[in-house]
């Protein structure tokens, strides 16, 4: 078998890349570890897409149910600091869009079905000379000749392991709980985020057509706070704190899913014909809802460089294409990862001075229009740095 791009991982980013390249007549094959049916699950987990990511999905004709966010209210639960963002401040209809992870995953998977090999994974990659094909061997011993091997296989990327990429990782020592809820007193198109000793609590509108549920919660909790309690008991015992902060009843509607929060990044994204994209290259704290958006920004640049390479020559310079991708994305991702770490540490601190500074800081930024616009445009994906 022969293809131009072999994509390890049929998640959102892998399937997006395959669809985008297909629209430009560039062949790809997606290798997905799970079975097709294994990926159809109850809608619980959501993603917040920024405007740039939504535009990429619109361009390839992916349309799923979205809930719009027009305002974001951020509060320091332990103090008086607060900051509000509104789409009006940047002259836009929306700030971001909430989508169910499974809806988006399935819509993208539909587009790549005929190019996906399920229940398989890459076990060996023999990189060829530059401009020659590499040979990929799958776990069923099938062999593929390919120009590029794109690792879109998430946090424990097999491509990164095979390519011996050097990883830097760090546990946040936090667990994220996520679940859907009904509320009786929150604005329909507003998201709320509260930083407190009980954790970082974000509540957002859920996409319509999902029965009675109205909102979705992502709550990151310090493992020290959890002690021996399981996550479910902790959520049930502590949710009233946020009910009183927000002035609404919050009724849990779904199962509570939990994720261990770790950030990781690679010293390089490229080795021979191998390249890391999306969560395979980096993962970040969910507090800013930027993980998938960084992945889409990576995928966009990767596709652009491959498409441009083929516009220039029918044998594009493999090294040049991949190096350009790495140069354009790695340092930007690093800035985002480091800023998020600083944010998490500042809000986790019990130091009185840090608490004072963060309260003054939040409220001051709230009053400075140009700084607010900068933050909003960043979150919307309108600024590249
Ligand atoms: C609680 C929580 C909330 C989040 N909320 C947001 C949010 O609001 N907004 C946001 O932008 N981001 C959010 N994120 C981050 C976001 O979920 C990820 O950034 C995103 O899912 C990464 O997509 P991906 O396609 O790169 O990787 P993944 O989603 O990890 O997909 C990887 C795919 O590869 C497959 N695979 C794995 N190993 C192999 C292998 N060896 N061979 C073949 N296939 C393999 C997997 O089965 C999967 O299909 C959140 C994360 C968490 C944990």
Coordinates of C-alpha atoms and ligand atoms in Angstrom, one line a residue:
X1 CA 0.0 0.0 0.0
X2 CA 1.2 3.5 -0.8
X3 CA 0.0 6.9 0.5
X4 CA 1.5 10.4 0.9
X5 CA 0.6 11.0 4.6
X6 CA 0.1 8.2 7.1
X7 CA -1.8 9.5 10.1
X8 CA -1.5 7.7 13.4
X9 CA -4.7 8.4 15.4
X10 CA -8.2 9.0 14.1
X11 CA -9.2 11.5 16.8
X12 CA -10.4 15.0 16.0
X13 CA -7.1 16.3 14.8
X14 CA -6.1 13.3 12.7
X15 CA -9.4 13.2 11.0
X16 CA -9.4 16.9 10.3
X17 CA -6.0 16.7 8.6
X18 CA -7.1 13.7 6.5
X19 CA -10.3 15.6 5.3
X20 CA -8.4 18.9 4.6
X21 CA -5.7 17.1 2.6
X22 CA -8.4 15.0 0.7
X23 CA -10.0 18.3 -0.4
X24 CA -6.6 19.2 -2.0
X25 CA -6.2 15.8 -3.7
X26 CA -3.5 14.7 -1.3
X27 CA -3.7 11.1 -0.2
X28 CA -3.7 10.0 3.4
X29 CA -4.5 6.9 5.5
X30 CA -5.7 7.1 9.1
X31 CA -4.6 4.3 11.5
X32 CA -6.9 4.2 14.6
X33 CA -6.2 2.0 17.5
X34 CA -9.9 1.7 18.7
X35 CA -12.7 0.0 16.8
X36 CA -15.3 2.1 15.0
X37 CA -18.1 1.2 17.5
X38 CA -15.9 1.8 20.5
X39 CA -16.0 5.5 19.8
X40 CA -19.8 6.0 20.0
X41 CA -20.5 7.0 23.5
X42 CA -22.9 9.2 25.6
X43 CA -22.5 12.9 25.1
X44 CA -20.8 14.2 28.3
X45 CA -17.5 15.7 27.6
X46 CA -17.5 19.0 25.7
X47 CA -14.9 21.2 23.9
X48 CA -14.8 24.9 23.6
X49 CA -13.8 25.9 20.1
X50 CA -12.5 29.3 19.3
X51 CA -13.5 31.2 16.2
X52 CA -10.4 30.2 14.3
X53 CA -11.1 26.4 14.9
X54 CA -14.8 26.8 14.0
X55 CA -13.8 28.5 10.7
X56 CA -11.5 25.5 9.8
X57 CA -14.4 23.1 10.5
X58 CA -16.9 25.2 8.4
X59 CA -14.4 25.3 5.5
X60 CA -14.4 21.5 5.3
X61 CA -18.2 21.3 5.7
X62 CA -18.4 19.9 9.3
X63 CA -21.5 21.0 10.9
X64 CA -22.5 19.9 14.4
X65 CA -24.7 21.4 17.2
X66 CA -22.9 24.3 18.9
X67 CA -23.8 26.4 21.9
X68 CA -22.7 30.0 21.6
X69 CA -20.7 31.8 24.3
X70 CA -21.2 35.6 24.2
X71 CA -20.0 36.5 27.7
X72 CA -17.5 35.0 30.1
X73 CA -17.5 35.9 33.8
X74 CA -14.3 35.0 35.8
X75 CA -14.3 35.4 39.6
X76 CA -11.7 34.7 42.3
X77 CA -14.0 32.8 44.7
X78 CA -11.7 33.6 47.7
X79 CA -11.5 37.3 47.1
X80 CA -13.0 40.3 45.2
X81 CA -11.1 40.0 41.9
X82 CA -13.2 39.6 38.8
X83 CA -13.0 40.1 35.1
X84 CA -15.7 39.9 32.4
X85 CA -15.4 39.4 28.7
X86 CA -18.1 40.1 26.1
X87 CA -18.2 39.6 22.4
X88 CA -19.4 43.2 22.0
X89 CA -16.0 44.4 23.1
X90 CA -14.4 43.0 20.0
X91 CA -17.4 43.7 17.7
X92 CA -18.1 40.0 17.2
X93 CA -21.3 37.9 17.5
X94 CA -19.7 35.3 19.8
X95 CA -16.6 34.6 21.8
X96 CA -16.5 30.8 21.4
X97 CA -18.6 27.7 20.7
X98 CA -19.2 24.7 22.9
X99 CA -19.5 21.3 21.1
X100 CA -19.9 17.7 22.4
X101 CA -16.6 15.9 21.9
X102 CA -18.3 12.8 20.5
X103 CA -20.5 14.7 18.1
X104 CA -17.4 16.4 16.6
X105 CA -15.4 13.2 16.6
X106 CA -18.1 11.3 14.8
X107 CA -18.8 14.1 12.3
X108 CA -15.1 14.1 11.3
X109 CA -14.8 10.3 11.4
X110 CA -17.7 10.1 8.8
X111 CA -15.5 12.1 6.4
X112 CA -12.5 9.8 6.6
X113 CA -14.2 6.4 7.0
X114 CA -13.0 5.0 3.6
X115 CA -9.4 6.0 4.4
X116 CA -9.3 4.7 8.0
X117 CA -7.9 1.4 9.2
X118 CA -9.5 0.7 12.6
X119 CA -8.2 -1.6 15.4
X120 CA -4.6 -1.2 14.3
X121 CA -1.5 0.7 15.1
X122 CA 1.9 1.5 13.8
X123 CA 4.6 -0.8 15.2
X124 CA 7.6 0.1 13.1
X125 CA 8.8 3.1 11.0
X126 CA 11.9 2.8 8.7
X127 CA 12.6 6.3 7.5
X128 CA 13.9 6.5 4.0
X129 CA 16.5 8.9 2.6
X130 CA 15.1 12.5 2.2
X131 CA 12.7 12.6 -0.7
X132 CA 12.3 8.8 -0.6
X133 CA 9.4 6.9 1.0
X134 CA 9.5 5.7 4.6
X135 CA 8.2 2.2 5.3
X136 CA 5.5 1.9 8.0
X137 CA 4.6 -1.5 9.4
X138 CA 1.2 -2.0 11.2
X139 CA 0.5 -4.4 14.1
X140 CA -1.2 -6.7 11.6
X141 CA 2.1 -6.7 9.6
X142 CA 0.6 -4.7 6.7
X143 CA 3.2 -2.4 5.1
X144 CA 2.7 1.2 3.9
X145 CA 5.1 3.3 1.8
X146 CA 4.6 6.9 2.8
X147 CA 6.3 10.4 2.6
X148 CA 5.1 11.7 6.0
X149 CA 4.1 10.0 9.2
X150 CA 1.9 12.3 11.3
X151 CA 1.5 11.4 15.0
X152 CA -2.0 12.6 15.9
X153 CA -2.3 9.8 18.5
X154 CA -2.7 11.9 21.6
X155 CA -0.8 12.3 24.9
X156 CA 0.9 8.8 24.8
X157 CA 1.8 9.1 21.1
X158 CA 3.2 5.9 19.6
X159 CA 4.9 7.9 16.9
X160 CA 6.8 9.9 19.5
X161 CA 7.9 6.7 21.2
X162 CA 9.0 5.1 17.9
X163 CA 10.9 8.3 16.9
X164 CA 12.4 8.6 20.5
X165 CA 11.3 12.2 20.7
X166 CA 12.5 13.9 23.9
X167 CA 9.6 14.7 26.3
X168 CA 9.3 17.3 29.0
X169 CA 6.3 16.5 31.3
X170 CA 4.9 17.8 34.5
X171 CA 1.8 16.7 36.5
X172 CA -0.5 19.4 37.7
X173 CA -1.4 17.1 40.6
X174 CA -5.0 17.8 39.8
X175 CA -7.9 15.8 38.5
X176 CA -10.5 17.2 36.2
X177 CA -14.1 16.2 36.6
X178 CA -16.5 16.8 33.8
X179 CA -20.3 16.3 33.6
X180 CA -23.5 17.8 32.3
X181 CA -26.0 19.6 34.5
X182 CA -29.3 21.5 34.6
X183 CA -29.4 25.0 36.1
X184 CA -32.3 27.3 36.9
X185 CA -30.7 30.8 36.9
X186 CA -27.8 31.4 34.6
X187 CA -27.7 33.4 31.4
X188 CA -28.1 31.1 28.4
X189 CA -25.1 32.3 26.4
X190 CA -22.7 33.0 29.2
X191 CA -19.9 31.0 30.7
X192 CA -18.7 31.3 34.2
X193 CA -15.3 30.4 35.8
X194 CA -14.6 30.5 39.5
X195 CA -11.1 30.1 41.0
X196 CA -11.3 28.8 44.5
X197 CA -9.7 26.5 47.1
X198 CA -12.3 23.9 46.1
X199 CA -10.9 23.9 42.6
X200 CA -11.2 25.8 39.2
X201 CA -14.9 25.5 38.3
X202 CA -16.1 26.3 34.8
X203 CA -19.7 26.1 33.7
X204 CA -20.7 26.6 30.1
X205 CA -23.9 26.4 28.0
X206 CA -24.3 22.9 26.4
X207 CA -25.3 22.4 22.8
X208 CA -29.1 22.2 22.2
X209 CA -30.9 19.0 21.3
X210 CA -29.5 17.3 24.3
X211 CA -32.7 16.7 26.3
X212 CA -33.1 18.6 29.5
X213 CA -29.5 19.4 30.2
X214 CA -28.6 23.0 29.9
X215 CA -24.9 23.3 30.9
X216 CA -21.7 21.5 31.1
X217 CA -19.1 21.6 33.9
X218 CA -15.3 21.2 33.8
X219 CA -13.9 21.3 37.4
X220 CA -10.2 20.8 38.2
X221 CA -9.5 19.7 41.7
X222 CA -6.2 19.6 43.6
X223 CA -5.3 15.9 44.4
X224 CA -4.4 17.1 47.9
X225 CA -8.0 18.3 48.4
X226 CA -9.4 15.0 47.2
X227 CA -7.4 13.1 49.8
X228 CA -9.0 9.7 49.9
X229 CA -12.4 10.8 48.6
X230 CA -13.4 9.6 45.2
X231 CA -14.1 12.3 42.7
X232 CA -17.8 11.6 42.6
X233 CA -18.3 12.1 46.3
X234 CA -16.1 15.2 46.2
X235 CA -18.3 16.7 43.5
X236 CA -21.5 15.9 45.2
X237 CA -20.3 17.2 48.6
X238 CA -18.9 20.5 47.3
X239 CA -21.1 21.6 44.4
X240 CA -23.3 23.7 46.8
X241 CA -20.3 26.1 47.3
X242 CA -20.5 27.0 43.6
X243 CA -24.3 27.1 43.6
X244 CA -24.2 29.8 46.2
X245 CA -21.4 31.7 44.4
X246 CA -23.4 31.7 41.1
X247 CA -26.8 32.0 42.7
X248 CA -28.3 29.0 40.9
X249 CA -29.3 25.4 41.6
X250 CA -27.0 23.0 39.8
X251 CA -28.4 19.5 39.2
X252 CA -26.0 16.8 38.0
X253 CA -27.5 15.2 34.9
X254 CA -24.8 12.7 33.6
X255 CA -22.1 10.4 34.8
X256 CA -19.0 12.2 36.2
X257 CA -16.0 11.6 34.0
X258 CA -12.5 12.2 35.4
X259 CA -9.1 12.9 33.9
X260 CA -5.7 13.1 35.4
X261 CA -4.1 16.5 34.5
X262 CA -0.6 16.4 33.1
X263 CA 1.1 18.8 30.7
X264 CA 3.7 17.6 28.3
X265 CA 5.7 19.0 25.4
X266 CA 8.4 17.7 23.1
X267 CA 11.8 19.4 22.6
X268 CA 11.3 18.9 18.9
X269 CA 8.2 18.0 16.8
X270 CA 10.0 16.5 13.8
X271 CA 12.4 13.6 13.2
X272 CA 13.0 12.3 9.7
X273 CA 9.6 11.7 8.1
X274 CA 7.8 11.8 11.5
X275 CA 6.0 14.8 12.9
X276 CA 3.9 15.4 16.1
X277 CA 0.6 17.3 15.9
X278 CA -2.1 18.2 18.5
X279 CA -2.1 16.4 21.9
X280 CA 0.6 14.1 20.6
X281 CA 3.0 17.1 20.7
X282 CA 1.6 19.0 23.7
X283 CA -1.1 18.9 26.4
X284 CA -2.3 21.8 28.5
X285 CA -4.5 22.5 31.5
X286 CA -8.2 22.6 30.5
X287 CA -8.8 25.9 32.4
X288 CA -8.5 28.0 29.3
X289 CA -10.2 25.5 27.0
X290 CA -7.3 25.8 24.5
X291 CA -6.1 22.2 24.0
X292 CA -8.1 21.4 20.8
X293 CA -7.6 24.9 19.5
X294 CA -3.8 24.6 19.7
X295 CA -4.3 21.2 17.9
X296 CA -6.3 22.9 15.1
X297 CA -3.8 25.6 14.7
X298 CA -1.0 23.0 14.4
X299 CA -3.1 21.0 11.9
X300 CA -3.8 24.1 9.8
X301 CA -0.1 25.0 9.5
X302 CA 0.8 21.4 8.8
X303 CA -1.8 21.1 6.0
X304 CA -0.8 24.5 4.5
X305 CA 2.9 23.5 4.4
X306 CA 2.1 20.1 2.7
X307 CA -0.3 21.8 0.2
X308 CA 2.3 24.5 -0.6
X309 CA 5.0 21.9 -1.0
X310 CA 2.9 20.1 -3.6
X311 CA 2.1 23.4 -5.4
X312 CA 5.9 24.0 -5.7
X313 CA 6.8 20.5 -6.8
X314 CA 5.3 17.0 -7.2
X315 CA 8.2 15.8 -5.0
X316 CA 8.2 18.4 -2.1
X317 CA 11.2 18.6 0.1
X318 CA 10.0 16.6 3.1
X319 CA 12.5 18.1 5.6
X320 CA 11.7 21.7 4.5
X321 CA 7.9 21.1 4.8
X322 CA 8.2 19.6 8.3
X323 CA 10.8 22.1 9.6
X324 CA 8.6 25.0 8.5
X325 CA 5.7 23.5 10.5
X326 CA 7.8 23.1 13.6
X327 CA 9.2 26.6 13.4
X328 CA 5.8 28.1 13.0
X329 CA 4.1 26.1 15.8
X330 CA 6.5 25.0 18.5
X331 CA 7.4 28.3 20.1
X332 CA 3.8 29.6 20.0
X333 CA 2.6 26.4 21.8
X334 CA 5.4 26.8 24.3
X335 CA 4.3 30.4 25.2
X336 CA 0.7 29.1 25.7
X337 CA 1.8 26.2 27.9
X338 CA 4.0 28.4 30.0
X339 CA 1.4 31.1 30.5
X340 CA -1.2 28.5 31.5
X341 CA 1.3 27.0 34.1
X342 CA 1.8 30.5 35.5
X343 CA -1.9 31.0 35.8
X344 CA -2.5 27.6 37.5
X345 CA 0.3 28.3 40.0
X346 CA -0.9 31.8 40.8
X347 CA -4.5 30.6 41.5
X348 CA -3.3 27.6 43.4
X349 CA -1.2 29.6 45.8
X350 CA -2.3 30.2 49.4
X351 CA 0.3 32.9 49.9
X352 CA -1.5 36.1 51.0
X353 CA 0.5 38.4 48.8
X354 CA -0.1 36.3 45.7
X355 CA -3.8 36.3 46.6
X356 CA -3.8 40.1 46.9
X357 CA -1.9 40.6 43.6
X358 CA -4.2 38.3 41.7
X359 CA -7.3 40.1 43.0
X360 CA -5.9 43.5 42.2
X361 CA -4.6 42.2 38.8
X362 CA -7.9 40.7 37.7
X363 CA -9.9 43.8 38.6
X364 CA -7.4 46.2 37.0
X365 CA -7.3 44.3 33.7
X366 CA -11.1 44.4 33.8
X367 CA -10.9 48.2 33.7
X368 CA -8.3 48.4 30.9
X369 CA -10.0 48.1 27.6
X370 CA -7.1 47.5 25.3
X371 CA -5.7 44.7 27.6
X372 CA -9.2 43.1 27.7
X373 CA -9.5 43.2 23.9
X374 CA -6.0 41.6 23.7
X375 CA -7.1 38.7 25.9
X376 CA -10.4 38.2 24.1
X377 CA -8.8 38.2 20.7
X378 CA -6.3 35.7 22.0
X379 CA -8.9 33.4 23.3
X380 CA -10.8 33.7 20.0
X381 CA -7.7 32.6 18.1
X382 CA -7.6 35.9 16.3
X383 CA -4.0 36.7 17.4
X384 CA -1.2 34.3 16.5
X385 CA 0.8 35.4 19.6
Ligands
LIG1 C1 -11.5 17.4 31.0 C2 -11.0 18.0 29.7 C3 -11.6 19.0 29.2 C4 -11.1 19.6 28.0 N1 -11.8 20.7 27.5 C5 -11.3 21.3 26.4 C6 -11.9 22.5 25.9 O1 -13.0 23.0 26.4 N2 -11.4 23.1 24.8 C7 -10.3 22.6 24.2 O2 -9.8 23.2 23.3 N3 -9.6 21.5 24.7 C8 -10.1 20.8 25.8 N4 -9.5 19.7 26.2 C9 -8.3 19.2 25.5 C10 -8.8 18.4 24.3 O3 -9.7 17.3 24.7 C11 -7.6 17.8 23.6 O4 -6.7 18.8 23.3 C12 -8.0 17.1 22.2 O5 -8.9 16.0 22.5 C13 -6.8 16.5 21.5 O6 -7.2 16.0 20.3 P1 -6.2 15.0 19.5 O7 -7.0 14.6 18.3 O8 -4.9 15.7 19.3 O9 -5.9 13.8 20.5 P2 -6.9 12.7 21.1 O10 -8.2 13.3 21.4 O11 -6.1 12.2 22.3 O12 -7.0 11.6 20.0 C14 -6.0 10.7 19.7 C15 -6.6 9.5 18.9 O13 -5.5 8.6 18.6 C16 -5.9 7.3 18.9 N5 -4.7 6.6 19.3 C17 -4.1 6.6 20.5 N6 -3.0 5.8 20.5 C18 -3.0 5.3 19.2 C19 -2.1 4.4 18.5 N7 -1.0 3.9 19.2 N8 -2.3 4.1 17.3 C20 -3.4 4.6 16.6 N9 -4.3 5.4 17.2 C21 -4.1 5.8 18.5 C22 -7.0 7.5 20.0 O14 -7.8 6.4 20.1 C23 -7.7 8.8 19.6 O15 -8.7 8.4 18.6 C24 -10.0 19.1 27.4 C25 -9.3 18.0 27.9 C26 -9.8 17.4 29.1 C27 -9.0 16.3 29.7

